[in-house]
Tab-separated table of C-alpha atoms in Angstrom:
chain	number	residue	atom	x	y	z
A	1	UNK	CA	-2.456	2.909	-7.434
A	2	UNK	CA	-1.403	4.911	-4.494
A	3	UNK	CA	1.771	5.983	-6.364
A	4	UNK	CA	0.195	7.305	-9.605
A	5	UNK	CA	-2.242	9.233	-7.553
A	6	UNK	CA	0.930	10.856	-5.347
A	7	UNK	CA	2.976	11.638	-8.470
A	8	UNK	CA	-0.409	13.442	-9.829
A	9	UNK	CA	-0.610	15.382	-6.727
A	10	UNK	CA	2.841	16.401	-6.922
A	11	UNK	CA	2.343	17.693	-10.210
A	12	UNK	CA	-0.685	19.399	-9.166
A	13	UNK	CA	1.277	20.968	-6.586
A	14	UNK	CA	3.810	22.133	-9.076
A	15	UNK	CA	1.369	23.756	-10.952
A	16	UNK	CA	0.347	26.349	-8.119
A	17	UNK	CA	3.399	28.284	-9.001
A	18	UNK	CA	2.694	29.389	-12.658
A	19	UNK	CA	-1.026	29.501	-12.088
A	20	UNK	CA	-0.578	31.759	-9.099
A	21	UNK	CA	-0.208	34.773	-11.816
A	22	UNK	CA	-3.896	33.973	-13.196
A	23	UNK	CA	-6.640	35.322	-10.510
A	24	UNK	CA	-8.629	32.317	-9.268
A	25	UNK	CA	-6.114	30.001	-10.971
A	26	UNK	CA	-5.159	27.764	-8.149
A	27	UNK	CA	-8.722	27.004	-7.427
A	28	UNK	CA	-8.797	24.176	-10.036
A	29	UNK	CA	-5.449	22.230	-8.604
A	30	UNK	CA	-6.350	22.968	-5.092
A	31	UNK	CA	-9.874	21.494	-5.541
A	32	UNK	CA	-8.351	18.296	-7.500
A	33	UNK	CA	-5.767	17.703	-4.394
A	34	UNK	CA	-8.416	17.852	-2.070
A	35	UNK	CA	-10.807	15.603	-3.788
A	36	UNK	CA	-7.719	12.978	-4.242
A	37	UNK	CA	-7.025	13.050	-0.863
A	38	UNK	CA	-10.531	12.529	0.452
A	39	UNK	CA	-10.696	9.782	-1.819
A	40	UNK	CA	-7.922	8.162	-0.925
A	41	UNK	CA	-8.714	8.619	2.968
A	42	UNK	CA	-11.893	7.523	2.512
A	43	UNK	CA	-11.286	4.853	-0.275
A	44	UNK	CA	-13.767	6.094	-2.360
A	45	UNK	CA	-13.580	5.498	-6.079
A	46	UNK	CA	-16.167	8.189	-6.711
A	47	UNK	CA	-14.168	11.019	-4.911
A	48	UNK	CA	-10.790	9.693	-6.837
A	49	UNK	CA	-12.616	9.767	-10.307
A	50	UNK	CA	-13.883	13.236	-9.692
A	51	UNK	CA	-10.373	14.566	-8.600
A	52	UNK	CA	-8.901	13.223	-11.505
A	53	UNK	CA	-11.222	14.485	-13.766
A	54	UNK	CA	-10.822	18.003	-12.185
A	55	UNK	CA	-6.880	17.361	-12.350
A	56	UNK	CA	-7.143	16.638	-16.047
A	57	UNK	CA	-9.660	20.113	-16.401
A	58	UNK	CA	-6.806	21.979	-14.490
A	59	UNK	CA	-3.821	20.874	-16.679
A	60	UNK	CA	-5.998	21.792	-19.553
A	61	UNK	CA	-6.552	25.256	-17.956
A	62	UNK	CA	-2.834	25.271	-17.479
A	63	UNK	CA	-2.042	24.848	-20.921
A	64	UNK	CA	-4.486	27.108	-22.058
A	65	UNK	CA	-3.465	30.267	-19.702
A	66	UNK	CA	0.242	30.057	-19.529
């Protein structure tokens, strides 16, 4: 499961570059990375689920704006 989360966090990090052109566009991937990293550190499933839902929303935001 950690490899899936690590891959997701890398993809979120790569999405910073195109979203840097949108004002406050990097907020959603950064929030998702923060929630996922806190969830991994604390071994809290609720934070991981919240991070994954925010990451899905950030990918939708990426596809919508770029």
